[in-house]
Amino acid sequence: MDVIDVPRPSTKAINQDRAANALIMAQVSHLQRAERRLPLKYRTEIYTHAIQTEGEAAEYIREVTEAIHKAHADVTKRRSRRGLEIAAAAERPKRKSAVKRKRKSSKPTKSKKKK
């Protein structure tokens, strides 16, 4: 496999105090939605509407990512302790096709009079 040289980023590329741009704030928003789905014990106590800098956003992103990984690891550990394994489901039996039946309506039908 060929080695690909990646140049170091310039010193201007990393600035923890720079205002977070729209892309970073969109990531924060997406992670906030993901965090809401976690059990309470894994959630951070960071108020996302107060995030303004790249450093604050990076800290939040790191904490939520770690919490998601921890939650998945704990569930996997719990499953293995119980001896549960994911198995392929058996095929469901085929249902017999329902025969369409005429339903009797509760309203009386009008009969045609012959003249």
CSV table of N, CA, C and O in Angstrom, one decimal:
chain,number,residue,atom,x,y,z
A,1,MET,N,0.9,-1.2,0.0
A,1,MET,CA,0.0,0.0,0.0
A,1,MET,C,0.9,1.2,0.0
A,1,MET,O,1.9,1.3,0.7
A,2,ASP,N,0.6,2.2,-0.8
A,2,ASP,CA,1.3,3.4,-0.9
A,2,ASP,C,1.0,4.3,0.3
A,2,ASP,O,-0.1,4.4,0.7
A,3,VAL,N,2.1,5.0,0.8
A,3,VAL,CA,1.9,6.0,1.9
A,3,VAL,C,1.6,7.3,1.3
A,3,VAL,O,2.2,7.8,0.3
A,4,ILE,N,0.5,7.9,1.8
A,4,ILE,CA,0.1,9.2,1.3
A,4,ILE,C,0.5,10.3,2.4
A,4,ILE,O,0.1,10.2,3.5
A,5,ASP,N,1.4,11.2,1.9
A,5,ASP,CA,1.8,12.3,2.9
A,5,ASP,C,0.7,13.3,3.0
A,5,ASP,O,0.2,13.8,2.0
A,6,VAL,N,0.3,13.6,4.2
A,6,VAL,CA,-0.7,14.7,4.5
A,6,VAL,C,0.1,15.8,5.1
A,6,VAL,O,0.7,15.6,6.2
A,7,PRO,N,0.0,17.0,4.5
A,7,PRO,CA,0.7,18.1,5.1
A,7,PRO,C,0.1,18.6,6.4
A,7,PRO,O,-1.1,18.4,6.6
A,8,ARG,N,0.9,19.1,7.3
A,8,ARG,CA,0.3,19.6,8.6
A,8,ARG,C,-0.5,20.9,8.3
A,8,ARG,O,-0.2,21.6,7.4
A,9,PRO,N,-1.6,21.0,9.0
A,9,PRO,CA,-2.4,22.2,8.8
A,9,PRO,C,-1.6,23.5,9.3
A,9,PRO,O,-0.8,23.4,10.2
A,10,SER,N,-1.9,24.6,8.7
A,10,SER,CA,-1.3,25.8,9.1
A,10,SER,C,-1.7,26.2,10.5
A,10,SER,O,-2.7,25.7,11.0
A,11,THR,N,-1.0,27.1,11.2
A,11,THR,CA,-1.3,27.5,12.5
A,11,THR,C,-2.6,28.3,12.6
A,11,THR,O,-3.3,28.3,13.6
A,12,LYS,N,-3.0,28.9,11.4
A,12,LYS,CA,-4.2,29.6,11.3
A,12,LYS,C,-5.4,28.7,11.3
A,12,LYS,O,-6.6,29.2,11.5
A,13,ALA,N,-5.2,27.5,10.9
A,13,ALA,CA,-6.3,26.6,10.7
A,13,ALA,C,-7.0,26.2,12.1
A,13,ALA,O,-8.2,25.9,12.1
A,14,ILE,N,-6.2,26.2,13.1
A,14,ILE,CA,-6.8,25.8,14.4
A,14,ILE,C,-6.8,27.1,15.3
A,14,ILE,O,-5.8,27.7,15.7
A,15,ASN,N,-8.0,27.5,15.6
A,15,ASN,CA,-8.2,28.7,16.5
A,15,ASN,C,-9.4,28.4,17.4
A,15,ASN,O,-10.6,28.5,16.9
A,16,GLN,N,-9.2,28.0,18.6
A,16,GLN,CA,-10.3,27.6,19.5
A,16,GLN,C,-11.2,28.8,19.8
A,16,GLN,O,-12.4,28.6,20.2
A,17,ASP,N,-10.7,30.0,19.7
A,17,ASP,CA,-11.5,31.2,20.1
A,17,ASP,C,-12.3,31.8,18.9
A,17,ASP,O,-13.0,32.8,19.0
A,18,ARG,N,-12.1,31.2,17.7
A,18,ARG,CA,-12.8,31.8,16.5
A,18,ARG,C,-14.3,31.4,16.6
A,18,ARG,O,-14.7,30.4,17.1
A,19,ALA,N,-15.1,32.3,16.1
A,19,ALA,CA,-16.6,32.1,16.1
A,19,ALA,C,-16.9,30.8,15.3
A,19,ALA,O,-16.4,30.7,14.2
A,20,ALA,N,-17.8,30.0,15.8
A,20,ALA,CA,-18.2,28.8,15.1
A,20,ALA,C,-19.0,29.1,13.9
A,20,ALA,O,-19.9,30.0,13.9
A,21,ASN,N,-18.7,28.5,12.7
A,21,ASN,CA,-19.4,28.8,11.5
A,21,ASN,C,-20.7,28.0,11.4
A,21,ASN,O,-21.0,27.1,12.3
A,22,ALA,N,-21.4,28.1,10.3
A,22,ALA,CA,-22.7,27.5,10.2
A,22,ALA,C,-22.6,25.9,10.1
A,22,ALA,O,-23.4,25.2,10.6
A,23,LEU,N,-21.5,25.5,9.5
A,23,LEU,CA,-21.3,24.0,9.4
A,23,LEU,C,-21.1,23.4,10.8
A,23,LEU,O,-21.7,22.4,11.1
A,24,ILE,N,-20.3,24.0,11.6
A,24,ILE,CA,-20.1,23.5,12.9
A,24,ILE,C,-21.3,23.6,13.7
A,24,ILE,O,-21.7,22.6,14.5
A,25,MET,N,-22.1,24.6,13.6
A,25,MET,CA,-23.3,24.8,14.4
A,25,MET,C,-24.3,23.8,13.9
A,25,MET,O,-25.1,23.3,14.7
A,26,ALA,N,-24.3,23.4,12.6
A,26,ALA,CA,-25.2,22.4,12.1
A,26,ALA,C,-24.9,21.0,12.7
A,26,ALA,O,-25.7,20.2,13.1
A,27,GLN,N,-23.5,20.7,12.9
A,27,GLN,CA,-23.1,19.5,13.5
A,27,GLN,C,-23.6,19.5,15.0
A,27,GLN,O,-24.0,18.4,15.5
A,28,VAL,N,-23.4,20.6,15.7
A,28,VAL,CA,-23.9,20.7,17.1
A,28,VAL,C,-25.4,20.4,17.1
A,28,VAL,O,-25.8,19.6,18.0
A,29,SER,N,-26.1,20.9,16.2
A,29,SER,CA,-27.6,20.7,16.2
A,29,SER,C,-27.9,19.3,16.0
A,29,SER,O,-28.8,18.7,16.7
A,30,HIS,N,-27.2,18.6,15.0
A,30,HIS,CA,-27.5,17.2,14.8
A,30,HIS,C,-27.1,16.3,16.0
A,30,HIS,O,-27.8,15.4,16.3
A,31,LEU,N,-26.0,16.7,16.6
A,31,LEU,CA,-25.6,15.9,17.8
A,31,LEU,C,-26.5,16.1,19.0
A,31,LEU,O,-26.7,15.2,19.8
A,32,GLN,N,-27.1,17.3,19.0
A,32,GLN,CA,-28.1,17.6,20.1
A,32,GLN,C,-29.3,16.7,20.0
A,32,GLN,O,-29.8,16.1,20.9
A,33,ARG,N,-29.8,16.5,18.7
A,33,ARG,CA,-30.9,15.6,18.5
A,33,ARG,C,-30.5,14.2,18.8
A,33,ARG,O,-31.4,13.4,19.3
A,34,ALA,N,-29.3,13.8,18.5
A,34,ALA,CA,-28.9,12.4,18.8
A,34,ALA,C,-28.8,12.2,20.3
A,34,ALA,O,-29.1,11.2,20.8
A,35,GLU,N,-28.3,13.3,21.0
A,35,GLU,CA,-28.1,13.2,22.4
A,35,GLU,C,-29.4,13.0,23.1
A,35,GLU,O,-29.6,12.3,24.1
A,36,ARG,N,-30.5,13.7,22.6
A,36,ARG,CA,-31.8,13.6,23.2
A,36,ARG,C,-32.3,12.1,23.3
A,36,ARG,O,-33.2,11.8,24.1
A,37,ARG,N,-31.9,11.3,22.4
A,37,ARG,CA,-32.3,9.9,22.3
A,37,ARG,C,-31.6,9.0,23.2
A,37,ARG,O,-31.9,7.9,23.4
A,38,LEU,N,-30.5,9.5,23.8
A,38,LEU,CA,-29.7,8.7,24.8
A,38,LEU,C,-30.4,8.7,26.1
A,38,LEU,O,-31.1,9.6,26.5
A,39,PRO,N,-30.2,7.6,26.9
A,39,PRO,CA,-30.7,7.6,28.3
A,39,PRO,C,-30.1,8.7,29.1
A,39,PRO,O,-29.0,9.2,28.8
A,40,LEU,N,-30.8,9.2,30.1
A,40,LEU,CA,-30.4,10.4,30.8
A,40,LEU,C,-28.9,10.3,31.4
A,40,LEU,O,-28.2,11.3,31.5
A,41,LYS,N,-28.5,9.1,31.8
A,41,LYS,CA,-27.2,9.0,32.4
A,41,LYS,C,-26.1,9.2,31.5
A,41,LYS,O,-24.9,9.5,31.9
A,42,TYR,N,-26.3,9.2,30.2
A,42,TYR,CA,-25.3,9.4,29.2
A,42,TYR,C,-25.3,10.9,28.6
A,42,TYR,O,-24.4,11.3,27.9
A,43,ARG,N,-26.3,11.6,28.9
A,43,ARG,CA,-26.4,13.0,28.4
A,43,ARG,C,-25.4,14.0,29.0
A,43,ARG,O,-25.1,13.9,30.2
A,44,THR,N,-25.0,14.9,28.3
A,44,THR,CA,-24.1,16.0,28.8
A,44,THR,C,-25.0,17.1,29.4
A,44,THR,O,-26.2,17.1,29.2
A,45,GLU,N,-24.4,17.9,30.2
A,45,GLU,CA,-25.1,19.1,30.7
A,45,GLU,C,-24.7,20.4,30.1
A,45,GLU,O,-24.7,21.4,30.7
A,46,ILE,N,-24.4,20.3,28.8
A,46,ILE,CA,-23.9,21.5,28.1
A,46,ILE,C,-25.2,22.1,27.4
A,46,ILE,O,-25.9,21.4,26.7
A,47,TYR,N,-25.3,23.4,27.6
A,47,TYR,CA,-26.4,24.1,27.0
A,47,TYR,C,-25.9,24.5,25.6
A,47,TYR,O,-25.1,25.4,25.4
A,48,THR,N,-26.5,23.9,24.6
A,48,THR,CA,-26.0,24.1,23.2
A,48,THR,C,-26.2,25.5,22.6
A,48,THR,O,-25.5,25.9,21.8
A,49,HIS,N,-27.2,26.2,23.1
A,49,HIS,CA,-27.5,27.5,22.6
A,49,HIS,C,-26.5,28.5,23.0
A,49,HIS,O,-26.4,29.6,22.5
A,50,ALA,N,-25.6,28.2,24.0
A,50,ALA,CA,-24.6,29.1,24.5
A,50,ALA,C,-23.3,28.8,23.7
A,50,ALA,O,-22.3,29.6,23.9
A,51,ILE,N,-23.2,27.8,22.9
A,51,ILE,CA,-22.0,27.5,22.2
A,51,ILE,C,-21.8,28.6,21.1
A,51,ILE,O,-22.6,28.9,20.3
A,52,GLN,N,-20.6,29.3,21.2
A,52,GLN,CA,-20.3,30.3,20.2
A,52,GLN,C,-19.0,30.1,19.5
A,52,GLN,O,-18.8,30.6,18.4
A,53,THR,N,-18.0,29.5,20.1
A,53,THR,CA,-16.7,29.3,19.5
A,53,THR,C,-16.4,27.9,19.0
A,53,THR,O,-17.1,27.0,19.4
A,54,GLU,N,-15.4,27.8,18.2
A,54,GLU,CA,-15.0,26.5,17.7
A,54,GLU,C,-14.6,25.6,18.8
A,54,GLU,O,-14.8,24.4,18.8
A,55,GLY,N,-13.9,26.1,19.8
A,55,GLY,CA,-13.4,25.3,21.0
A,55,GLY,C,-14.6,24.8,21.8
A,55,GLY,O,-14.6,23.6,22.2
A,56,GLU,N,-15.6,25.6,22.0
A,56,GLU,CA,-16.8,25.1,22.8
A,56,GLU,C,-17.5,24.1,22.0
A,56,GLU,O,-18.0,23.0,22.5
A,57,ALA,N,-17.6,24.3,20.7
A,57,ALA,CA,-18.3,23.3,19.8
A,57,ALA,C,-17.5,22.0,19.8
A,57,ALA,O,-18.1,20.9,19.9
A,58,ALA,N,-16.2,22.0,19.7
A,58,ALA,CA,-15.4,20.8,19.7
A,58,ALA,C,-15.5,20.1,21.0
A,58,ALA,O,-15.6,18.8,21.0
A,59,GLU,N,-15.6,20.8,22.1
A,59,GLU,CA,-15.8,20.1,23.4
A,59,GLU,C,-17.1,19.4,23.5
A,59,GLU,O,-17.2,18.2,23.9
A,60,TYR,N,-18.2,20.0,23.0
A,60,TYR,CA,-19.5,19.4,23.0
A,60,TYR,C,-19.5,18.2,22.1
A,60,TYR,O,-20.0,17.1,22.4
A,61,ILE,N,-19.0,18.3,20.9
A,61,ILE,CA,-19.0,17.2,19.9
A,61,ILE,C,-18.2,16.1,20.5
A,61,ILE,O,-18.7,14.9,20.4
A,62,ARG,N,-17.1,16.3,21.1
A,62,ARG,CA,-16.3,15.2,21.7
A,62,ARG,C,-17.1,14.5,22.8
A,62,ARG,O,-17.2,13.3,22.9
A,63,GLU,N,-17.7,15.3,23.7
A,63,GLU,CA,-18.4,14.7,24.8
A,63,GLU,C,-19.6,13.8,24.4
A,63,GLU,O,-19.9,12.7,24.9
A,64,VAL,N,-20.4,14.3,23.4
A,64,VAL,CA,-21.6,13.6,22.9
A,64,VAL,C,-21.1,12.3,22.1
A,64,VAL,O,-21.7,11.3,22.3
A,65,THR,N,-20.0,12.5,21.4
A,65,THR,CA,-19.5,11.3,20.6
A,65,THR,C,-19.1,10.2,21.6
A,65,THR,O,-19.4,9.0,21.4
A,66,GLU,N,-18.4,10.6,22.7
A,66,GLU,CA,-17.9,9.6,23.7
A,66,GLU,C,-19.1,9.0,24.4
A,66,GLU,O,-19.1,7.8,24.7
A,67,ALA,N,-20.2,9.8,24.7
A,67,ALA,CA,-21.4,9.3,25.3
A,67,ALA,C,-22.1,8.3,24.5
A,67,ALA,O,-22.5,7.2,25.0
A,68,ILE,N,-22.2,8.5,23.2
A,68,ILE,CA,-22.8,7.6,22.3
A,68,ILE,C,-22.0,6.3,22.2
A,68,ILE,O,-22.6,5.2,22.3
A,69,HIS,N,-20.7,6.4,22.1
A,69,HIS,CA,-19.9,5.2,22.1
A,69,HIS,C,-20.0,4.4,23.4
A,69,HIS,O,-20.1,3.2,23.4
A,70,LYS,N,-20.1,5.1,24.6
A,70,LYS,CA,-20.2,4.5,25.9
A,70,LYS,C,-21.6,3.8,26.0
A,70,LYS,O,-21.6,2.6,26.5
A,71,ALA,N,-22.6,4.4,25.5
A,71,ALA,CA,-23.9,3.8,25.6
A,71,ALA,C,-24.0,2.5,24.8
A,71,ALA,O,-24.5,1.5,25.2
A,72,HIS,N,-23.4,2.5,23.6
A,72,HIS,CA,-23.4,1.3,22.7
A,72,HIS,C,-22.6,0.2,23.4
A,72,HIS,O,-22.9,-0.9,23.3
A,73,ALA,N,-21.4,0.6,24.0
A,73,ALA,CA,-20.6,-0.4,24.6
A,73,ALA,C,-21.3,-1.0,25.8
A,73,ALA,O,-21.2,-2.3,26.0
A,74,ASP,N,-22.0,-0.2,26.6
A,74,ASP,CA,-22.7,-0.8,27.7
A,74,ASP,C,-23.9,-1.7,27.3
A,74,ASP,O,-24.1,-2.8,27.9
A,75,VAL,N,-24.6,-1.4,26.2
A,75,VAL,CA,-25.6,-2.2,25.7
A,75,VAL,C,-25.1,-3.6,25.2
A,75,VAL,O,-25.6,-4.6,25.5
A,76,THR,N,-24.0,-3.5,24.5
A,76,THR,CA,-23.3,-4.7,24.0
A,76,THR,C,-22.9,-5.6,25.1
A,76,THR,O,-23.0,-6.8,25.1
A,77,LYS,N,-22.3,-5.0,26.2
A,77,LYS,CA,-21.8,-5.7,27.3
A,77,LYS,C,-23.0,-6.4,28.0
A,77,LYS,O,-23.0,-7.6,28.4
A,78,ARG,N,-24.1,-5.7,28.2
A,78,ARG,CA,-25.3,-6.2,28.8
A,78,ARG,C,-25.9,-7.4,28.0
A,78,ARG,O,-26.3,-8.4,28.6
A,79,ARG,N,-25.9,-7.2,26.7
A,79,ARG,CA,-26.4,-8.3,25.9
A,79,ARG,C,-25.6,-9.6,26.0
A,79,ARG,O,-26.1,-10.7,26.1
A,80,SER,N,-24.3,-9.4,26.1
A,80,SER,CA,-23.4,-10.6,26.1
A,80,SER,C,-23.5,-11.2,27.5
A,80,SER,O,-23.4,-12.5,27.6
A,81,ARG,N,-23.8,-10.5,28.6
A,81,ARG,CA,-24.0,-11.0,29.9
A,81,ARG,C,-25.2,-11.9,30.0
A,81,ARG,O,-25.3,-12.9,30.6
A,82,ARG,N,-26.2,-11.4,29.3
A,82,ARG,CA,-27.5,-12.2,29.3
A,82,ARG,C,-27.5,-13.4,28.3
A,82,ARG,O,-28.3,-14.2,28.3
A,83,GLY,N,-26.5,-13.4,27.5
A,83,GLY,CA,-26.4,-14.5,26.5
A,83,GLY,C,-27.3,-14.3,25.3
A,83,GLY,O,-27.5,-15.2,24.6
A,84,LEU,N,-27.7,-13.0,25.1
A,84,LEU,CA,-28.6,-12.8,24.0
A,84,LEU,C,-27.7,-12.5,22.7
A,84,LEU,O,-26.7,-11.9,22.8
A,85,GLU,N,-28.1,-13.1,21.7
A,85,GLU,CA,-27.4,-12.9,20.4
A,85,GLU,C,-28.5,-12.5,19.4
A,85,GLU,O,-29.6,-13.0,19.4
A,86,ILE,N,-28.1,-11.7,18.4
A,86,ILE,CA,-29.0,-11.4,17.4
A,86,ILE,C,-29.0,-12.6,16.4
A,86,ILE,O,-28.0,-13.0,15.9
A,87,ALA,N,-30.2,-13.0,16.2
A,87,ALA,CA,-30.4,-14.2,15.3
A,87,ALA,C,-31.3,-13.8,14.2
A,87,ALA,O,-32.2,-12.9,14.3
A,88,ALA,N,-31.2,-14.5,13.1
A,88,ALA,CA,-32.1,-14.3,11.9
A,88,ALA,C,-33.5,-14.7,12.3
A,88,ALA,O,-33.7,-15.8,12.9
A,89,ALA,N,-34.4,-14.0,12.0
A,89,ALA,CA,-35.8,-14.3,12.3
A,89,ALA,C,-36.3,-15.4,11.3
A,89,ALA,O,-35.9,-15.4,10.1
A,90,ALA,N,-37.1,-16.3,11.8
A,90,ALA,CA,-37.7,-17.3,10.9
A,90,ALA,C,-38.7,-16.7,10.0
A,90,ALA,O,-39.3,-15.6,10.3
A,91,GLU,N,-38.9,-17.3,8.9
A,91,GLU,CA,-39.9,-16.8,8.0
A,91,GLU,C,-41.3,-16.9,8.6
A,91,GLU,O,-41.6,-17.9,9.2
A,92,ARG,N,-42.1,-15.9,8.4
A,92,ARG,CA,-43.5,-15.9,8.9
A,92,ARG,C,-44.3,-16.8,8.0
A,92,ARG,O,-44.1,-16.8,6.8
A,93,PRO,N,-45.3,-17.5,8.6
A,93,PRO,CA,-46.1,-18.3,7.7
A,93,PRO,C,-47.0,-17.4,6.8
A,93,PRO,O,-47.4,-16.3,7.2
A,94,LYS,N,-47.2,-17.9,5.6
A,94,LYS,CA,-48.0,-17.1,4.7
A,94,LYS,C,-49.5,-17.1,5.1
A,94,LYS,O,-50.0,-18.2,5.5
A,95,ARG,N,-50.1,-16.0,5.0
A,95,ARG,CA,-51.5,-15.9,5.4
A,95,ARG,C,-52.4,-16.3,4.2
A,95,ARG,O,-52.0,-16.1,3.1
A,96,LYS,N,-53.5,-16.9,4.6
A,96,LYS,CA,-54.4,-17.3,3.5
A,96,LYS,C,-55.1,-16.0,3.0
A,96,LYS,O,-55.4,-15.1,3.8
A,97,SER,N,-55.3,-16.0,1.7
A,97,SER,CA,-55.9,-14.7,1.2
A,97,SER,C,-57.3,-14.6,1.7
A,97,SER,O,-58.0,-15.6,1.7
A,98,ALA,N,-57.6,-13.4,2.1
A,98,ALA,CA,-58.9,-13.2,2.6
A,98,ALA,C,-59.9,-13.1,1.4
A,98,ALA,O,-59.7,-12.4,0.5
A,99,VAL,N,-61.0,-13.8,1.6
A,99,VAL,CA,-62.1,-13.7,0.6
A,99,VAL,C,-62.9,-12.5,0.9
A,99,VAL,O,-63.4,-12.3,2.0
A,100,LYS,N,-63.1,-11.7,-0.1
A,100,LYS,CA,-63.9,-10.5,0.1
A,100,LYS,C,-65.4,-10.9,0.2
A,100,LYS,O,-65.9,-11.6,-0.6
A,101,ARG,N,-66.0,-10.4,1.3
A,101,ARG,CA,-67.4,-10.8,1.6
A,101,ARG,C,-68.2,-9.5,1.6
A,101,ARG,O,-67.7,-8.4,1.9
A,102,LYS,N,-69.4,-9.6,1.1
A,102,LYS,CA,-70.3,-8.5,1.1
A,102,LYS,C,-70.8,-8.3,2.5
A,102,LYS,O,-71.3,-9.3,3.1
A,103,ARG,N,-70.6,-7.1,3.0
A,103,ARG,CA,-71.1,-6.9,4.4
A,103,ARG,C,-72.6,-6.4,4.3
A,103,ARG,O,-73.0,-5.7,3.4
A,104,LYS,N,-73.3,-6.9,5.3
A,104,LYS,CA,-74.7,-6.5,5.4
A,104,LYS,C,-74.7,-5.1,6.0
A,104,LYS,O,-74.2,-4.9,7.1
A,105,SER,N,-75.4,-4.2,5.4
A,105,SER,CA,-75.4,-2.9,6.0
A,105,SER,C,-76.6,-2.8,6.9
A,105,SER,O,-77.5,-3.5,6.8
A,106,SER,N,-76.5,-1.9,7.9
A,106,SER,CA,-77.5,-1.8,8.9
A,106,SER,C,-78.7,-1.0,8.3
A,106,SER,O,-79.8,-1.0,8.9
A,107,LYS,N,-78.5,-0.3,7.2
A,107,LYS,CA,-79.6,0.5,6.6
A,107,LYS,C,-80.4,-0.4,5.7
A,107,LYS,O,-79.9,-1.3,5.0
A,108,PRO,N,-81.7,-0.3,5.8
A,108,PRO,CA,-82.6,-1.1,4.9
A,108,PRO,C,-82.4,-0.7,3.5
A,108,PRO,O,-82.3,0.5,3.1
A,109,THR,N,-82.4,-1.7,2.6
A,109,THR,CA,-82.3,-1.4,1.2
A,109,THR,C,-83.6,-1.1,0.6
A,109,THR,O,-84.6,-1.6,1.0
A,110,LYS,N,-83.6,-0.3,-0.4
A,110,LYS,CA,-84.9,0.0,-1.1
A,110,LYS,C,-85.1,-1.0,-2.2
A,110,LYS,O,-84.3,-1.3,-3.0
A,111,SER,N,-86.3,-1.6,-2.1
A,111,SER,CA,-86.6,-2.6,-3.1
A,111,SER,C,-87.4,-1.9,-4.2
A,111,SER,O,-88.1,-1.0,-4.0
A,112,LYS,N,-87.2,-2.5,-5.4
A,112,LYS,CA,-87.8,-1.9,-6.6
A,112,LYS,C,-89.2,-2.5,-6.7
A,112,LYS,O,-89.4,-3.7,-6.6
A,113,LYS,N,-90.1,-1.6,-6.9
A,113,LYS,CA,-91.5,-2.1,-7.1
A,113,LYS,C,-91.8,-2.3,-8.5
A,113,LYS,O,-91.4,-1.5,-9.4
A,114,LYS,N,-92.4,-3.4,-8.8
A,114,LYS,CA,-92.8,-3.8,-10.2
A,114,LYS,C,-94.2,-3.2,-10.4
A,114,LYS,O,-95.1,-3.4,-9.7
A,115,LYS,N,-94.4,-2.6,-11.6
A,115,LYS,CA,-95.7,-2.1,-11.9
A,115,LYS,C,-96.2,-2.9,-13.1
A,115,LYS,O,-95.8,-3.5,-13.9
